[in-house]
Coordinates of C-alpha atoms and ligand atoms in Angstrom, one line a residue:
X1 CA -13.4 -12.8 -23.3
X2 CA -10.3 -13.4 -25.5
X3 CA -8.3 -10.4 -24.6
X4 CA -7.0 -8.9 -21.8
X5 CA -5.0 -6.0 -20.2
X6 CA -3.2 -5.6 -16.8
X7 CA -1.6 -2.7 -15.6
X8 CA 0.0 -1.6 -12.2
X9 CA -0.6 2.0 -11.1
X10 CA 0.2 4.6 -8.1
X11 CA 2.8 3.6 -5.7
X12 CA 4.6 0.2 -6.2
X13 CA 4.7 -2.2 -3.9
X14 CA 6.4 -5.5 -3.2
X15 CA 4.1 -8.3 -4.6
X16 CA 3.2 -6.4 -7.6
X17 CA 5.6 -9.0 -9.9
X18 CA 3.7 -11.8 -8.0
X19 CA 0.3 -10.2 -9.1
X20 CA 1.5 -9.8 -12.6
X21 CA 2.7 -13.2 -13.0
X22 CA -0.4 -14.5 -11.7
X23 CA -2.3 -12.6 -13.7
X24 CA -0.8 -13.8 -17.4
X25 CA -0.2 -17.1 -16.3
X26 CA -4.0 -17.6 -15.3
X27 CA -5.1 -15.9 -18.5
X28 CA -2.5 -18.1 -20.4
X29 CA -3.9 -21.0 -18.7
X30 CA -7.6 -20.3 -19.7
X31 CA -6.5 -19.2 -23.3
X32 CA -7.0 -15.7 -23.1
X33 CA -4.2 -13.0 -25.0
X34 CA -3.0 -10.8 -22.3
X35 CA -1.1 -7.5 -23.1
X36 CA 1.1 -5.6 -20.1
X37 CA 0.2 -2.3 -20.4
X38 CA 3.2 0.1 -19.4
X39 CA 3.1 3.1 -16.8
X40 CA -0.1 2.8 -15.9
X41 CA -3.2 5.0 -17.1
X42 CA -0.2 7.4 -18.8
X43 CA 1.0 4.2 -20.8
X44 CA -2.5 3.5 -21.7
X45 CA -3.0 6.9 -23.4
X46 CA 0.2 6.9 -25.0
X47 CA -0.4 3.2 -26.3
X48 CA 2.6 2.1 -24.5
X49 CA 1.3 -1.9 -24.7
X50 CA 2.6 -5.1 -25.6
X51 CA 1.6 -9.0 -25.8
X52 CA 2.8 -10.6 -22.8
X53 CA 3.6 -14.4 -22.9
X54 CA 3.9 -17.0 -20.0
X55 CA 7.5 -16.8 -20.1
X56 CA 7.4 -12.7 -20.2
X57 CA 7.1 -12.9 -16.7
X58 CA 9.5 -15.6 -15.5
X59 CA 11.9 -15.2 -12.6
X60 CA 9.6 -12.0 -11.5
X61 CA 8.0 -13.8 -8.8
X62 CA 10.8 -12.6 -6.1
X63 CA 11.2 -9.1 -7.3
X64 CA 10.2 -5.7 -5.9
X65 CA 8.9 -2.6 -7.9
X66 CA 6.9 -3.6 -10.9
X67 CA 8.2 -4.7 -14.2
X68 CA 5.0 -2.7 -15.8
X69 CA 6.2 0.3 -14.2
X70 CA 3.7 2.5 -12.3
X71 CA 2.7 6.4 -12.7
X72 CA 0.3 8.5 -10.6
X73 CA -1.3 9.9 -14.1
X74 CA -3.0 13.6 -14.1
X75 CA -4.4 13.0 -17.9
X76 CA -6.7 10.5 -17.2
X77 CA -8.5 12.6 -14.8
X78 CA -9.1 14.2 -18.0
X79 CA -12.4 13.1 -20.0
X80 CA -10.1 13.4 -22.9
X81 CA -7.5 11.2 -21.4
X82 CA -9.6 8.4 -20.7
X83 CA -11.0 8.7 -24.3
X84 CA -7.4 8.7 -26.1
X85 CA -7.2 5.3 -23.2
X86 CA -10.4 3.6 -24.5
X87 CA -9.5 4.7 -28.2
X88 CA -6.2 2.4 -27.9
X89 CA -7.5 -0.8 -26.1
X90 CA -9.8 -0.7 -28.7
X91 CA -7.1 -0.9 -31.0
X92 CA -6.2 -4.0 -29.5
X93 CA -9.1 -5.3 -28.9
X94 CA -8.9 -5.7 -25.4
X95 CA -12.0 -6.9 -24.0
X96 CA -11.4 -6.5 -20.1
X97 CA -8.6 -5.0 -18.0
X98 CA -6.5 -5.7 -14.1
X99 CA -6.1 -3.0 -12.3
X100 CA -3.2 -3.3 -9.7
X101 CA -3.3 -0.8 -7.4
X102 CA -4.9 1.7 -4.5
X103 CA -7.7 4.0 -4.1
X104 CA -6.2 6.4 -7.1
X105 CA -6.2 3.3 -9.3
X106 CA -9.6 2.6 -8.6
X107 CA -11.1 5.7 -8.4
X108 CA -10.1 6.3 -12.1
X109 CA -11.1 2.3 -13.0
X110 CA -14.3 3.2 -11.6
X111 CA -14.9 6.4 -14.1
X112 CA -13.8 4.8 -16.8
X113 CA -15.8 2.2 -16.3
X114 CA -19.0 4.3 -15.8
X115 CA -17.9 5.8 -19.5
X116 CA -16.9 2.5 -21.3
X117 CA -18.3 0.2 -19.6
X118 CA -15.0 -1.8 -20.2
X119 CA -14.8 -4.7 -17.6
X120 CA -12.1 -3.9 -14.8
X121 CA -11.4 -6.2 -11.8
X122 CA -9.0 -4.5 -9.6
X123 CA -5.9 -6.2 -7.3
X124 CA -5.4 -4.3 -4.2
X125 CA -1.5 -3.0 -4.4
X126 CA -0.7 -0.7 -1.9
X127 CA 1.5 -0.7 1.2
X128 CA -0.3 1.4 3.1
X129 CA -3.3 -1.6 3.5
X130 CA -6.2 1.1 3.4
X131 CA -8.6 -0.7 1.2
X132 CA -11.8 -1.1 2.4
X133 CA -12.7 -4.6 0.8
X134 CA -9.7 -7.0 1.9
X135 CA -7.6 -7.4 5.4
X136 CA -4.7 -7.3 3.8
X137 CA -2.8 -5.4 0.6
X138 CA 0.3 -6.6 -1.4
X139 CA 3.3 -5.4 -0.1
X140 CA 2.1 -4.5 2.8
X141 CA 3.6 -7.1 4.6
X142 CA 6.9 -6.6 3.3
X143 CA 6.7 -2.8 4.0
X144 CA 6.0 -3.8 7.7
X145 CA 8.7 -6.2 8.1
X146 CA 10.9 -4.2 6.2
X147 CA 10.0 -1.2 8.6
X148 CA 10.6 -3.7 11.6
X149 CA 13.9 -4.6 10.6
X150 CA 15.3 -0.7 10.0
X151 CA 13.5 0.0 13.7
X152 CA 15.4 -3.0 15.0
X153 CA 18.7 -1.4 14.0
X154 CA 18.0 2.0 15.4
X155 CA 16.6 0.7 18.3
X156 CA 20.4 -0.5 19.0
X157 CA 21.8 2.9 18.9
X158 CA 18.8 4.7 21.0
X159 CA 20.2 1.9 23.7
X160 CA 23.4 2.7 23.5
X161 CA 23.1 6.3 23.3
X162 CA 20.2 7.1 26.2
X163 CA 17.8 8.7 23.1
X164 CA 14.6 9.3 22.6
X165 CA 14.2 8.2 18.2
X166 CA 11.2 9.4 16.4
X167 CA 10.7 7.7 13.4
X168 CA 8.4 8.5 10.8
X169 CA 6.5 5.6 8.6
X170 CA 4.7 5.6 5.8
X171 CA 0.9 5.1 5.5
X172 CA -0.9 8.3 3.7
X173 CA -3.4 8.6 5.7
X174 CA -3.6 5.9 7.7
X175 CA -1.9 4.2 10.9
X176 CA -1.7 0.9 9.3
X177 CA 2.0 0.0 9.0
X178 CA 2.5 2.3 12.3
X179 CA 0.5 -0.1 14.4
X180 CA 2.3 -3.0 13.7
X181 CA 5.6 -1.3 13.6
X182 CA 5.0 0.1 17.7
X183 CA 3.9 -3.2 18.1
X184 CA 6.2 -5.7 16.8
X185 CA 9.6 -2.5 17.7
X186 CA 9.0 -2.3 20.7
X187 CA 7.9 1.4 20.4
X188 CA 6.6 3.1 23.6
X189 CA 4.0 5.5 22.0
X190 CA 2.2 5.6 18.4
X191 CA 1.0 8.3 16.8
X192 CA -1.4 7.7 13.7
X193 CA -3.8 10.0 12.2
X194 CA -6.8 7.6 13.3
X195 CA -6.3 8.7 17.0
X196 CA -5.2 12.1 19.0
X197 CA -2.2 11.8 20.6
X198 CA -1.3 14.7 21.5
X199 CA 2.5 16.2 22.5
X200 CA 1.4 16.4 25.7
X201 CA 1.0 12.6 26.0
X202 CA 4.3 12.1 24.7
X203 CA 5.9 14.2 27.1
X204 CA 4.3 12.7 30.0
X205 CA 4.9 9.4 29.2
X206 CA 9.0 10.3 28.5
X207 CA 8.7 11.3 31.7
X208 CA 7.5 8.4 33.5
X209 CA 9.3 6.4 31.7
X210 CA 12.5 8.0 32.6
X211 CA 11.3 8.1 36.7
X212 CA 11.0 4.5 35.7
X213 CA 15.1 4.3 34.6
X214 CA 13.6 3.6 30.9
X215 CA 16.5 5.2 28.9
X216 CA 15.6 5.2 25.3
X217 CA 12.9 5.2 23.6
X218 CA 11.2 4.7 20.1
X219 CA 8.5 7.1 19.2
X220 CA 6.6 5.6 15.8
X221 CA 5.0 8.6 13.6
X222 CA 2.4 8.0 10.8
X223 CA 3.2 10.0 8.1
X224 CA -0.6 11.6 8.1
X225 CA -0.3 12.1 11.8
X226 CA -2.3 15.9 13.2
X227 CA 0.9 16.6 14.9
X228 CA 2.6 16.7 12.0
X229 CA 5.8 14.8 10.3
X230 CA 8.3 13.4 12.9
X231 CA 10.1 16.1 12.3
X232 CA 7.5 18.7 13.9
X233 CA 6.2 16.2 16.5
X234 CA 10.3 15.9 17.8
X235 CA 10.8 19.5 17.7
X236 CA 7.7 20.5 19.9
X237 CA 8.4 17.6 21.9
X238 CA 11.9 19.1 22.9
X239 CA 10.4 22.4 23.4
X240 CA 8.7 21.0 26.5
X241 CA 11.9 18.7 27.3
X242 CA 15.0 20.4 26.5
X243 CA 17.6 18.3 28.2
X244 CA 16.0 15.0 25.4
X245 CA 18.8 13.5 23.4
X246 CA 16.5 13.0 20.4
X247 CA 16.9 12.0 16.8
X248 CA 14.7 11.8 13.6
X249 CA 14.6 8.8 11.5
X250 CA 12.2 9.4 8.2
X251 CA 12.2 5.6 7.0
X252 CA 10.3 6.9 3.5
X253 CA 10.7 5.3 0.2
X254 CA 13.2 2.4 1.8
X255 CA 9.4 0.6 2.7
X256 CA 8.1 0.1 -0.8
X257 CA 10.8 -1.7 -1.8
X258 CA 12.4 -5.3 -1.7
X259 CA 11.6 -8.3 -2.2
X260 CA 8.2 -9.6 -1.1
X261 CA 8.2 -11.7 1.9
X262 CA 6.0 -15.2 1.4
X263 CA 3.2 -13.7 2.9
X264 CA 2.6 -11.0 0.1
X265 CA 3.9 -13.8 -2.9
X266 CA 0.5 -16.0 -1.9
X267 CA -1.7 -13.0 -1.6
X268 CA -0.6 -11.6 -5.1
X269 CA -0.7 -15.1 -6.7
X270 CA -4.3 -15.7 -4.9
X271 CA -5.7 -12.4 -6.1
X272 CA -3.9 -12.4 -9.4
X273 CA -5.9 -15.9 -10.7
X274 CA -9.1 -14.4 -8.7
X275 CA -9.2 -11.1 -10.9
X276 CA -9.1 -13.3 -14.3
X277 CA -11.2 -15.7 -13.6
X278 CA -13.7 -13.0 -11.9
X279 CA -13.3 -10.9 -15.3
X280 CA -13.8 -14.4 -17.0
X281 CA -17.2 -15.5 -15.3
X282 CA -18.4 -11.7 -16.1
X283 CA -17.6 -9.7 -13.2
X284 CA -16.6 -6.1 -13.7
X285 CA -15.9 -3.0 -11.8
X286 CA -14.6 -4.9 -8.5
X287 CA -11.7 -5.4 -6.3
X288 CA -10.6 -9.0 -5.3
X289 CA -9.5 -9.3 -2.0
X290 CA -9.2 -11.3 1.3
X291 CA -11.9 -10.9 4.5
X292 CA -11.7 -13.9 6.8
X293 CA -9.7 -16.1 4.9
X294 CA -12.2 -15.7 1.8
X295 CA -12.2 -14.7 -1.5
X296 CA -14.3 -11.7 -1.9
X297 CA -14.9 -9.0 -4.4
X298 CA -16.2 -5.5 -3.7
X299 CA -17.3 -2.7 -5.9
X300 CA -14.7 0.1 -6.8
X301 CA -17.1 2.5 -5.3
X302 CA -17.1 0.6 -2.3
X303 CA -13.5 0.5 -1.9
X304 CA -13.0 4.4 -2.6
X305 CA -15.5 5.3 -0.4
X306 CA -15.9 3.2 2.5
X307 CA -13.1 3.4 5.9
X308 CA -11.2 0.1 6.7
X309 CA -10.9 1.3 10.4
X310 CA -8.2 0.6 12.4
X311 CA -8.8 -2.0 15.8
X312 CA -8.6 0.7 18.6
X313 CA -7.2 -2.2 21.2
X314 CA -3.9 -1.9 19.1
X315 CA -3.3 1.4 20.3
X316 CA -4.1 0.0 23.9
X317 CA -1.4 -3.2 23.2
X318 CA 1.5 -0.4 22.7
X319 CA 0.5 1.3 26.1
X320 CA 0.4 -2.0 27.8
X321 CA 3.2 -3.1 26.6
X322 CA 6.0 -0.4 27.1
X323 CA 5.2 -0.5 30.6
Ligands
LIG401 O1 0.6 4.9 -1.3 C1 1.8 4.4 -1.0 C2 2.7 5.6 -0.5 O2 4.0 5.1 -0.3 C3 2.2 6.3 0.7 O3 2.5 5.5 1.9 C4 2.9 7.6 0.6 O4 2.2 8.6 1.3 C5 3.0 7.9 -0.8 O5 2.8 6.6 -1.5 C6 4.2 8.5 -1.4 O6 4.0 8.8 -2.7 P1 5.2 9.1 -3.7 O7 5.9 7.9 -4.0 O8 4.5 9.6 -4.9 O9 6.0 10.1 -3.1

């Protein structure tokens, strides 16, 4: 393999610079051309690609966001999208490609594949740490601490204002930075898709809490939750309570953001060199990621299809611990 491309695609995440540094040093290293491919699957099709060089990603190490810039791309869902794709790597003569990025990414690295048969090795970049195949994403663990550290600030004013603060994280469809968030805030209930928690619960346990002199409270709301955004889940909440002081904190875009903590820097470096030097000893169509402390790679399909589920004992910490 003499040629490579990498690419970062869906939403960005804090570590992605880490990943992409890893990823053209290592290939740099091994002598292998690598080309930054911009935008995602819409820069591929539009040939928006470029030689990167070892110092092309210098100081980037630190940063948030992605200096490849990301798209969620509706052409290459197209067969003639991914054709136009295939058509300019070929150009190039780009013999493999890094895909940084979630479920989206792969699903369409895993088509493209099946049609191409081009080589992919995929880096899992996601926030939301949904990805069957690793324990942990990049950038999730700077969205979680970044979370921690807004939830630590409003949990100042629900003190000193008797309230009851609903806040709403991110997470798609899963309770992954929610669980961490009750855990490490403070929060007295969670609510994450994964589990029913239903308004009910939360009434009842305002209300012992409050014939326990509790005075505030901090309700943390997954996104993909049945009872709806924070927003809803507050509202019918204060149907049954009317007399609740309650706000609405939606913490959104603020979590993928920021500079990676250290955490997320190793990961991305870790599964940077691990997807050249998988696409290197002829591995293809696989994610690199972390179970146990080990270097592992999983099949796209895998990945896409298979749950990551969530520890049910975490939901049982929060209950035990806002006693
Ligand atoms: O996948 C990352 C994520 O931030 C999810 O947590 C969230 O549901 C979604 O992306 C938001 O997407 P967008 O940035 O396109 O609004």
């Amino acid at each position: 393999m003499k040629k490579i491309g990498v690419f970062t695609s869906g939403g960005d995440a804090p570590g992605m610079n880490a990943c992409i540094r890893a990823i053209v040093r290592t290939a740099v290293y091994h002598g292998i051309e690598v080309y930054g491919i911009r935008r995602g699957y819409n820069g591929m099709i539009k040939g928006e690609i470029s030689k990167l060089e070892s110092y092309s990603v210098s100081n980037i190490i630190q940063k948030g966001g992605t200096i490849l810039r990301s798209a969620r791309s509706k052409d290459f869902m197209t067969k003639e999208g991914r054709k136009t794709a295939y058509e300019q790597l070929q150009k190039l003569g780009i013999e493999g490609l890094v895909a940084i990025g979630g479920d989206g990414t792969f699903t369409g690295a895993n088509i493209f594949f099946e049609e191409y048969g081009l080589p992919t090795i995929g880096a899992p970049g996601t926030i939301d740490n949904d990805l069957y195949g690793t324990d942990y994403t990049i950038g999730y663990d700077t969205a979680v601490n970044t979370a921690l550290d807004a939830i630590d600030k409003i949990r100042d004013t629900a003190d000193s204002h008797d309230r009851v603060f609903f806040i709403e994280v991110m997470g798609r469809d899963s309770g992954y930075i929610a669980i961490p968030c009750a855990i490490g805030g403070g929060a007295e209930i969670v609510m994450i898709p994964e589990t029913d928690t239903s308004i009910d619960y939360v009434v009842d346990t305002l209300r012992t809490g409050w014939s326990r002199s509790k005075t505030s409270f901090i309700v943390i709301v997954a996104e993909g939750d049945a009872e709806g955004s924070a927003t809803d889940v507050a509202s019918k909440v204060q149907e049954a309570l009317p007399h609740m002081d309650a706000r609405v904190t939606i913490l959104g875009h603020v979590q993928r953001g920021g500079s990676p903590t250290a955490a997320d820097r190793m990961l991305a470096s870790q599964l940077g060199i691990a997807c050249v030097e998988g696409l290197i000893s002829g591995r293809q169509n696989e994610m690199a990621g972390i179970i146990d402390g080990k270097l592992t790679y999983t099949p796209f399909i895998d990945t896409i299809t298979k749950d990551k589920p969530i520890n049910p004992e975490f939901i049982n910490m929060v209950n035990i611990l806002s006693v």
